């Protein structure tokens, strides 16, 4: 009798199951179906992008694949945009080598003239081992300008996304995220607890955090 | 009899010469549509060294050396493979480039392209499907970089046509995970048809 509910203006059962929920991380989860493809709000992205309005000359780093849609959004805020695409298969190189390609050692030095103002790491920490995550954060800390902001997304539960996600911004505060099964970088470990994440992010400090559709947590941290 | 010595009269009408071989359709199709000259480096050509010139260039082969064509256009075709820097007025990539792209006007990365290097141009077009790793520097030009199918407007971007414009979020007030109350602006419904949660 689902049609009866529809007549009363209720959302279809599938929508009800996946509708947005705001909740504290760590609170009991309702049954959440794994993410396939979602377009939803990305308030953290807005916080990140608008953190330096008026200073369009800054540099933005997106560790994900180059996306025309994200690019369209970024260009409104950043003078230089860098795409890392560190988890895609560009040959035999792993993510570490890819990271070194896009952020060479010369830029990790404190006196390097090229520093990032905004970084979007997406779900990189979910994809990496604890050692990998620490290495990534060391590199990002080295290339981030003081006051730079880091945006990332972590799963709120193991069921939220059984594999790696592909993210694209469609506007300053909206994004699409889709499950990309298989392929390099598709591995995800157990979800990071908030306390683990806070420790891992140092010297970045969490500034804002949000819960997104599909039981993802979106964080903005400041260097 | 005496007529035998008379030189043979030349007909005022020229005799039809032997018919010229017909032009093949392929040849016709290769004729440039515009008077702009364009050189082509064919699929089987491999160049190790720098390339420069004063005309447009289509690269279908492999070049291991810098390509510098000042005021002209360089197109790296679907089979093209360049492992060095390219500098031109317009650079269009359909194949592979491992090196920096510098253009006075624009750089276009088509869907089939695969580029690893830095791009410097006042305008950059990045097609869906293009693979790019590197930095894009738009300089100080305002709104200089454009995504495909977009004008330079700075309005709210709902980029591809697959995204409907009615997807504004409900603007629910929520508590963020740090304990700071903020507007989480969660959407309660997908705004494009394939965007759904669930298996």
Short mmCIF file of C-alpha atoms in Angstrom, two decimals:
data_model
loop_
_atom_site.label_atom_id
_atom_site.label_comp_id
_atom_site.label_asym_id
_atom_site.label_seq_id
_atom_site.Cartn_x
_atom_site.Cartn_y
_atom_site.Cartn_z
CA UNK A 1 0.00 0.00 0.00
CA UNK A 2 2.89 2.31 -0.66
CA UNK A 3 0.74 4.22 -3.11
CA UNK A 4 -1.48 5.31 -0.24
CA UNK A 5 1.45 6.99 1.42
CA UNK A 6 2.38 8.70 -1.83
CA UNK A 7 -1.14 10.09 -2.06
CA UNK A 8 -0.66 11.57 1.39
CA UNK A 9 2.48 13.30 0.15
CA UNK A 10 4.94 10.97 1.82
CA UNK A 11 8.25 10.18 0.18
CA UNK A 12 8.59 6.77 -1.48
CA UNK A 13 9.97 4.08 0.83
CA UNK A 14 13.37 4.14 -0.87
CA UNK A 15 13.61 7.87 -0.37
CA UNK A 16 12.60 7.53 3.24
CA UNK A 17 15.36 5.03 3.81
CA UNK A 18 18.01 7.24 2.30
CA UNK A 19 16.75 10.65 3.23
CA UNK A 20 19.16 13.07 4.81
CA UNK A 21 19.73 12.69 8.51
CA UNK A 22 21.62 15.00 10.75
CA UNK A 23 23.09 13.18 13.62
CA UNK A 24 26.12 13.17 15.77
CA UNK A 25 28.81 10.80 14.58
CA UNK A 26 28.78 7.69 16.69
CA UNK A 27 25.06 7.71 17.38
CA UNK A 28 23.20 4.51 16.50
CA UNK A 29 22.60 4.29 12.80
CA UNK A 30 19.35 3.45 11.17
CA UNK A 31 19.52 0.92 8.38
CA UNK A 32 21.38 2.80 5.66
CA UNK A 33 21.66 1.34 2.23
CA UNK A 34 25.09 1.51 0.65
CA UNK A 35 25.71 4.53 -1.51
CA UNK A 36 25.52 4.09 -5.25
CA UNK A 37 25.03 7.58 -6.50
CA UNK A 38 23.96 10.58 -4.50
CA UNK A 39 23.70 14.26 -5.14
CA UNK A 40 23.40 16.19 -1.96
CA UNK A 41 24.46 19.16 0.06
CA UNK A 42 28.12 19.75 0.76
CA UNK A 43 28.19 22.47 3.40
CA UNK A 44 31.83 21.74 4.17
CA UNK A 45 32.79 22.48 0.60
CA UNK A 46 31.21 25.88 0.93
CA UNK A 47 33.11 26.52 4.15
CA UNK A 48 36.32 25.53 2.40
CA UNK A 49 35.82 27.48 -0.80
CA UNK A 50 34.45 30.62 0.77
CA UNK A 51 37.12 30.69 3.42
CA UNK A 52 39.21 33.02 1.33
CA UNK A 53 36.79 34.98 -0.79
CA UNK A 54 38.45 37.89 -2.44
CA UNK A 55 41.78 36.17 -2.66
CA UNK A 56 41.20 34.41 -5.92
CA UNK A 57 44.87 34.13 -6.56
CA UNK A 58 45.27 31.25 -4.14
CA UNK A 59 46.07 27.68 -5.05
CA UNK A 60 43.69 24.76 -4.66
CA UNK A 61 44.62 21.10 -4.66
CA UNK A 62 42.11 18.37 -5.46
CA UNK A 63 43.51 14.90 -4.87
CA UNK A 64 40.72 13.36 -6.92
CA UNK A 65 40.44 13.00 -10.68
CA UNK A 66 40.05 16.09 -12.82
CA UNK A 67 36.36 16.81 -13.07
CA UNK A 68 34.93 19.49 -15.38
CA UNK A 69 32.14 20.17 -12.92
CA UNK A 70 34.42 20.65 -9.95
CA UNK A 71 36.75 22.67 -12.11
CA UNK A 72 33.93 25.02 -12.99
CA UNK A 73 33.33 25.63 -9.29
CA UNK A 74 36.99 25.94 -8.33
CA UNK A 75 37.79 28.52 -10.94
CA UNK A 76 35.53 30.96 -9.17
CA UNK A 77 37.74 30.85 -6.11
CA UNK A 78 41.26 29.86 -7.04
CA UNK A 79 43.80 31.23 -9.46
CA UNK A 80 45.68 27.97 -9.68
CA UNK A 81 44.08 24.56 -9.52
CA UNK A 82 45.90 21.29 -9.19
CA UNK A 83 44.42 17.86 -9.75
CA UNK A 84 46.27 14.94 -8.21
CA UNK A 85 44.17 12.00 -9.38
CA UNK A 86 46.32 9.95 -7.03
CA UNK A 87 44.19 6.82 -6.92
CA UNK A 88 43.63 6.36 -10.64
CA UNK A 89 45.61 3.96 -12.73
CA UNK A 90 48.17 5.98 -14.68
CA UNK A 91 50.38 3.02 -15.25
CA UNK A 92 52.02 0.93 -12.60
CA UNK A 93 52.67 3.79 -10.18
CA UNK A 94 50.90 3.62 -6.84
CA UNK A 95 49.24 6.49 -5.04
CA UNK A 96 52.47 7.49 -3.27
CA UNK A 97 54.30 7.96 -6.52
CA UNK A 98 51.35 9.82 -7.94
CA UNK A 99 51.37 12.11 -4.94
CA UNK A 100 55.08 12.74 -5.42
CA UNK A 101 54.42 13.60 -9.04
CA UNK A 102 51.84 16.20 -8.25
CA UNK A 103 53.57 17.46 -5.11
CA UNK A 104 57.30 17.10 -5.74
CA UNK A 105 59.81 17.20 -2.89
CA UNK A 106 60.85 20.72 -3.83
CA UNK A 107 57.41 21.96 -2.83
CA UNK A 108 57.53 20.28 0.56
CA UNK A 109 60.30 22.56 1.75
CA UNK A 110 59.24 25.30 4.14
CA UNK A 111 60.62 28.01 1.88
CA UNK A 112 58.89 26.74 -1.22
CA UNK A 113 56.98 29.46 -2.99
CA UNK A 114 54.19 27.11 -3.97
CA UNK A 115 51.82 26.48 -1.08
CA UNK A 116 48.21 25.36 -1.07
CA UNK A 117 45.38 27.45 0.31
CA UNK A 118 42.65 24.84 -0.02
CA UNK A 119 42.94 21.08 -0.27
CA UNK A 120 40.21 18.58 -1.09
CA UNK A 121 41.28 15.10 -0.06
CA UNK A 122 37.79 13.57 -0.39
CA UNK A 123 37.81 10.01 1.00
CA UNK A 124 41.58 9.50 0.78
CA UNK A 125 41.92 8.59 4.44
CA UNK A 126 39.28 5.87 4.08
CA UNK A 127 41.24 4.37 1.21
CA UNK A 128 44.63 4.33 2.86
CA UNK A 129 46.22 2.21 5.52
CA UNK A 130 47.04 3.99 8.80
CA UNK A 131 50.65 4.38 7.64
CA UNK A 132 49.49 5.67 4.28
CA UNK A 133 47.17 8.13 5.96
CA UNK A 134 49.98 9.43 8.15
CA UNK A 135 52.25 9.86 5.13
CA UNK A 136 49.54 11.69 3.23
CA UNK A 137 48.94 14.04 6.13
CA UNK A 138 52.67 14.75 6.47
CA UNK A 139 52.80 15.76 2.83
CA UNK A 140 49.65 17.84 3.00
CA UNK A 141 50.88 19.57 6.15
CA UNK A 142 54.09 20.45 4.37
CA UNK A 143 52.42 21.94 1.31
CA UNK A 144 49.62 23.75 3.13
CA UNK A 145 50.03 27.40 3.88
CA UNK A 146 49.34 28.36 7.52
CA UNK A 147 45.63 28.99 7.70
CA UNK A 148 44.97 26.72 4.74
CA UNK A 149 41.86 24.57 4.89
CA UNK A 150 41.51 20.87 4.24
CA UNK A 151 38.28 19.22 3.18
CA UNK A 152 37.71 15.51 3.55
CA UNK A 153 34.98 12.94 3.76
CA UNK A 154 34.92 9.78 5.85
CA UNK A 155 32.35 7.05 6.14
CA UNK A 156 30.21 7.03 9.24
CA UNK A 157 29.83 3.27 9.20
CA UNK A 158 31.26 0.31 7.28
CA UNK A 159 27.97 -0.11 5.47
CA UNK A 160 27.88 3.44 4.21
CA UNK A 161 30.05 2.78 1.18
CA UNK A 162 31.52 -0.66 0.47
CA UNK A 163 34.11 0.81 -1.87
CA UNK A 164 35.84 3.99 -2.88
CA UNK A 165 33.73 6.93 -3.89
CA UNK A 166 34.07 9.35 -6.74
CA UNK A 167 33.26 12.95 -5.83
CA UNK A 168 32.40 15.94 -7.95
CA UNK A 169 31.23 19.36 -6.91
CA UNK A 170 28.25 20.61 -8.84
CA UNK A 171 28.10 23.90 -6.99
CA UNK A 172 29.79 25.60 -4.10
CA UNK A 173 27.72 23.62 -1.65
CA UNK A 174 26.55 20.60 -3.59
CA UNK A 175 28.27 17.47 -4.73
CA UNK A 176 27.71 14.13 -6.37
CA UNK A 177 29.31 11.04 -4.95
CA UNK A 178 29.19 7.70 -6.63
CA UNK A 179 30.50 4.28 -5.78
CA UNK A 180 33.35 3.14 -8.00
CA UNK A 181 33.65 -0.56 -7.53
CA UNK A 182 36.94 -2.25 -8.22
CA UNK A 183 39.88 -0.52 -9.79
CA UNK A 184 42.88 0.94 -8.03
CA UNK A 185 42.25 2.77 -4.84
CA UNK A 186 39.00 0.94 -4.38
CA UNK A 187 40.01 -0.56 -1.05
CA UNK A 188 38.53 0.95 2.06
CA UNK A 189 39.50 0.14 5.59
CA UNK A 190 37.38 0.28 8.73
CA UNK A 191 35.79 3.67 9.33
CA UNK A 192 37.85 6.18 11.25
CA UNK A 193 36.50 7.14 14.60
CA UNK A 194 36.28 10.89 15.20
CA UNK A 195 39.05 10.81 17.80
CA UNK A 196 41.33 8.86 15.46
CA UNK A 197 40.65 11.32 12.72
CA UNK A 198 41.38 14.34 14.88
CA UNK A 199 44.72 12.82 15.86
CA UNK A 200 45.56 11.89 12.31
CA UNK A 201 44.83 15.36 10.99
CA UNK A 202 47.29 17.17 13.24
CA UNK A 203 48.57 19.85 12.75
CA UNK A 204 45.25 20.51 11.04
CA UNK A 205 42.48 21.23 13.51
CA UNK A 206 38.91 20.32 12.72
CA UNK A 207 36.97 23.52 12.23
CA UNK A 208 33.58 22.25 11.08
CA UNK A 209 32.00 18.86 10.49
CA UNK A 210 28.73 17.76 8.97
CA UNK A 211 26.84 14.57 8.37
CA UNK A 212 25.85 13.99 4.79
CA UNK A 213 23.37 11.80 3.02
CA UNK A 214 24.41 8.19 2.96
CA UNK A 215 26.01 8.45 6.40
CA UNK A 216 29.17 10.22 5.34
CA UNK A 217 30.91 12.76 7.53
CA UNK A 218 32.33 15.86 5.94
CA UNK A 219 35.14 17.71 7.71
CA UNK A 220 36.87 21.01 7.22
CA UNK A 221 40.15 21.41 9.08
CA UNK A 222 42.41 24.41 9.27
CA UNK A 223 46.20 24.37 9.28
CA UNK B 1 51.06 15.83 -104.68
CA UNK B 2 52.52 19.10 -103.55
CA UNK B 3 50.16 18.97 -100.67
CA UNK B 4 52.25 16.23 -99.19
CA UNK B 5 54.93 18.78 -98.34
CA UNK B 6 52.47 21.14 -96.82
CA UNK B 7 52.73 21.10 -93.13
CA UNK B 8 49.83 19.64 -91.44
CA UNK B 9 47.32 22.20 -90.40
CA UNK B 10 46.89 22.61 -86.78
CA UNK B 11 43.36 22.46 -85.73
CA UNK B 12 42.28 25.67 -84.02
CA UNK B 13 40.61 23.64 -81.40
CA UNK B 14 42.95 21.92 -79.06
CA UNK B 15 42.71 18.21 -79.15
CA UNK B 16 41.50 16.78 -75.97
CA UNK B 17 44.44 15.75 -73.94
CA UNK B 18 44.59 12.42 -72.29
CA UNK B 19 42.10 12.48 -69.43
CA UNK B 20 43.55 13.33 -66.05
CA UNK B 21 43.27 10.59 -63.44
CA UNK B 22 40.20 11.22 -61.33
CA UNK B 23 40.82 12.53 -57.85
CA UNK B 24 39.98 10.06 -55.23
CA UNK B 25 37.40 10.93 -52.65
CA UNK B 26 39.96 10.50 -49.93
CA UNK B 27 42.15 13.10 -51.54
CA UNK B 28 39.23 15.46 -51.81
CA UNK B 29 38.35 15.02 -48.18
CA UNK B 30 41.89 15.82 -47.16
CA UNK B 31 41.75 19.18 -48.83
CA UNK B 32 41.84 21.81 -46.14
CA UNK B 33 38.57 23.59 -45.74
CA UNK B 34 40.31 26.81 -44.93
CA UNK B 35 43.39 28.33 -46.46
CA UNK B 36 45.23 27.87 -43.15
CA UNK B 37 48.13 25.55 -43.66
CA UNK B 38 48.46 22.60 -41.37
CA UNK B 39 51.28 20.17 -41.24
CA UNK B 40 50.70 16.63 -40.08
CA UNK B 41 53.03 14.27 -38.31
CA UNK B 42 51.69 10.89 -39.27
CA UNK B 43 51.05 7.91 -37.07
CA UNK B 44 54.22 6.10 -38.00
CA UNK B 45 56.46 9.11 -37.52
CA UNK B 46 58.63 9.34 -34.42
CA UNK B 47 60.58 12.52 -33.79
CA UNK B 48 63.30 12.83 -31.18
CA UNK B 49 64.05 16.52 -30.97
CA UNK B 50 62.38 19.89 -30.90
CA UNK B 51 59.77 20.90 -33.42
CA UNK B 52 59.07 24.51 -34.38
CA UNK B 53 57.40 26.19 -37.31
CA UNK B 54 55.04 28.78 -38.64
CA UNK B 55 51.90 26.84 -39.41
CA UNK B 56 49.34 24.74 -37.59
CA UNK B 57 50.36 21.23 -36.68
CA UNK B 58 48.47 17.97 -36.22
CA UNK B 59 50.45 15.36 -34.33
CA UNK B 60 49.37 11.77 -34.85
CA UNK B 61 52.77 10.28 -34.22
CA UNK B 62 55.24 10.45 -31.35
CA UNK B 63 57.40 13.44 -30.44
CA UNK B 64 60.04 13.40 -27.76
CA UNK B 65 60.98 17.04 -27.80
CA UNK B 66 59.50 20.46 -27.29
CA UNK B 67 56.90 21.70 -29.75
CA UNK B 68 56.88 25.47 -30.24
CA UNK B 69 54.54 27.01 -32.77
CA UNK B 70 54.09 30.57 -31.55
CA UNK B 71 50.95 31.99 -33.11
CA UNK B 72 49.59 28.72 -34.41
CA UNK B 73 47.51 25.80 -33.25
CA UNK B 74 48.80 22.43 -32.21
CA UNK B 75 46.50 19.43 -32.12
CA UNK B 76 47.64 16.20 -30.57
CA UNK B 77 45.45 13.69 -32.37
CA UNK B 78 43.93 10.56 -30.83
CA UNK B 79 47.03 8.57 -31.70
CA UNK B 80 49.44 11.37 -30.87
CA UNK B 81 51.93 11.02 -28.06
CA UNK B 82 54.06 13.97 -27.00
CA UNK B 83 56.63 13.70 -24.24
CA UNK B 84 57.74 17.28 -23.83
CA UNK B 85 56.35 20.76 -23.57
CA UNK B 86 54.02 22.29 -26.12
CA UNK B 87 53.76 26.00 -26.64
CA UNK B 88 51.32 27.49 -29.14
CA UNK B 89 48.40 29.85 -29.49
CA UNK B 90 45.86 27.05 -29.13
CA UNK B 91 46.64 23.57 -27.91
CA UNK B 92 44.07 20.81 -28.36
CA UNK B 93 44.73 17.34 -27.00
CA UNK B 94 42.91 14.18 -27.96
CA UNK B 95 45.83 11.84 -27.32
CA UNK B 96 48.58 11.72 -24.73
CA UNK B 97 50.93 14.38 -23.46
CA UNK B 98 53.51 14.10 -20.74
CA UNK B 99 54.74 17.65 -20.39
CA UNK B 100 53.57 21.18 -19.88
CA UNK B 101 51.07 22.90 -22.15
CA UNK B 102 51.34 26.65 -22.61
CA UNK B 103 48.92 28.55 -24.81
CA UNK B 104 48.43 32.22 -25.46
CA UNK B 105 44.74 31.67 -26.12
CA UNK B 106 43.41 28.36 -24.85
CA UNK B 107 44.06 24.75 -24.05
CA UNK B 108 41.41 22.14 -24.80
CA UNK B 109 41.55 18.68 -23.27
CA UNK B 110 39.13 16.49 -25.17
CA UNK B 111 37.41 13.48 -23.62
CA UNK B 112 39.96 11.03 -24.95
CA UNK B 113 42.97 12.99 -23.75
CA UNK B 114 45.42 11.97 -21.10
CA UNK B 115 47.72 14.72 -19.91
CA UNK B 116 50.28 14.79 -17.15
CA UNK B 117 51.88 18.19 -16.76
CA UNK B 118 51.07 21.78 -16.02
CA UNK B 119 48.74 23.92 -18.09
CA UNK B 120 49.16 27.64 -18.43
CA UNK B 121 46.58 29.48 -20.51
CA UNK B 122 44.03 32.25 -20.09
CA UNK B 123 41.31 29.78 -20.98
CA UNK B 124 41.13 26.05 -20.43
CA UNK B 125 38.43 23.65 -21.57
CA UNK B 126 38.28 20.34 -19.77
CA UNK B 127 35.92 17.84 -21.34
CA UNK B 128 34.20 15.15 -19.32
CA UNK B 129 36.33 12.02 -19.56
CA UNK B 130 39.62 13.82 -20.01
CA UNK B 131 42.31 12.55 -17.68
CA UNK B 132 44.57 15.20 -16.27
CA UNK B 133 47.13 15.28 -13.53
CA UNK B 134 48.89 18.54 -12.87
CA UNK B 135 48.36 22.21 -12.29
CA UNK B 136 46.20 24.65 -14.18
CA UNK B 137 47.35 28.23 -13.97
CA UNK B 138 44.90 30.78 -15.22
CA UNK B 139 47.02 33.75 -14.31
CA UNK B 140 45.18 36.83 -13.24
CA UNK B 141 42.60 36.69 -16.01
CA UNK B 142 39.19 37.00 -14.42
CA UNK B 143 37.06 33.98 -15.16
CA UNK B 144 39.69 32.86 -17.55
CA UNK B 145 39.15 29.17 -17.26
CA UNK B 146 36.03 27.65 -18.62
CA UNK B 147 34.52 24.25 -18.44
CA UNK B 148 32.92 22.86 -21.58
CA UNK B 149 29.71 24.33 -22.75
CA UNK B 150 29.94 27.20 -20.32
CA UNK B 151 30.31 30.84 -20.97
CA UNK B 152 32.38 33.03 -18.78
CA UNK B 153 29.48 33.90 -16.56
CA UNK B 154 30.14 33.75 -12.89
CA UNK B 155 26.64 32.76 -12.01
CA UNK B 156 25.75 29.71 -10.04
CA UNK B 157 27.13 26.72 -11.80
CA UNK B 158 24.89 23.79 -12.55
CA UNK B 159 27.32 22.60 -15.07
CA UNK B 160 26.19 19.73 -17.24
CA UNK B 161 22.70 19.43 -18.59
CA UNK B 162 22.22 16.25 -16.60
CA UNK B 163 21.76 18.31 -13.47
CA UNK B 164 18.41 19.91 -13.09
CA UNK B 165 18.03 23.35 -11.65
CA UNK B 166 15.39 22.44 -9.13
CA UNK B 167 17.76 20.77 -6.74
CA UNK B 168 17.87 23.34 -4.02
CA UNK B 169 18.28 21.83 -0.65
CA UNK B 170 15.69 22.01 2.03
CA UNK B 171 17.96 23.97 4.27
CA UNK B 172 17.39 21.90 7.35
CA UNK B 173 18.97 23.22 10.46
CA UNK B 174 21.25 20.62 11.88
CA UNK B 175 23.92 20.10 14.41
CA UNK B 176 27.28 19.53 12.96
CA UNK B 177 29.57 16.80 14.13
CA UNK B 178 31.89 19.08 16.05
CA UNK B 179 29.02 20.12 18.20
CA UNK B 180 28.83 23.46 16.47
CA UNK B 181 25.38 24.20 15.23
CA UNK B 182 25.35 25.01 11.57
CA UNK B 183 23.17 24.85 8.56
CA UNK B 184 23.79 21.48 7.04
CA UNK B 185 21.51 22.25 4.13
CA UNK B 186 20.70 18.66 3.45
CA UNK B 187 18.81 17.73 0.36
CA UNK B 188 16.03 15.27 0.83
CA UNK B 189 15.71 14.20 -2.74
CA UNK B 190 18.04 13.62 -5.59
CA UNK B 191 18.11 16.37 -8.13
CA UNK B 192 18.94 14.36 -11.18
CA UNK B 193 17.32 11.15 -12.21
CA UNK B 194 20.20 8.71 -11.68
CA UNK B 195 21.23 10.26 -8.39
CA UNK B 196 19.79 7.93 -5.84
CA UNK B 197 20.94 6.29 -2.76
CA UNK B 198 20.48 2.65 -2.25
CA UNK B 199 21.64 -0.45 -4.03
#
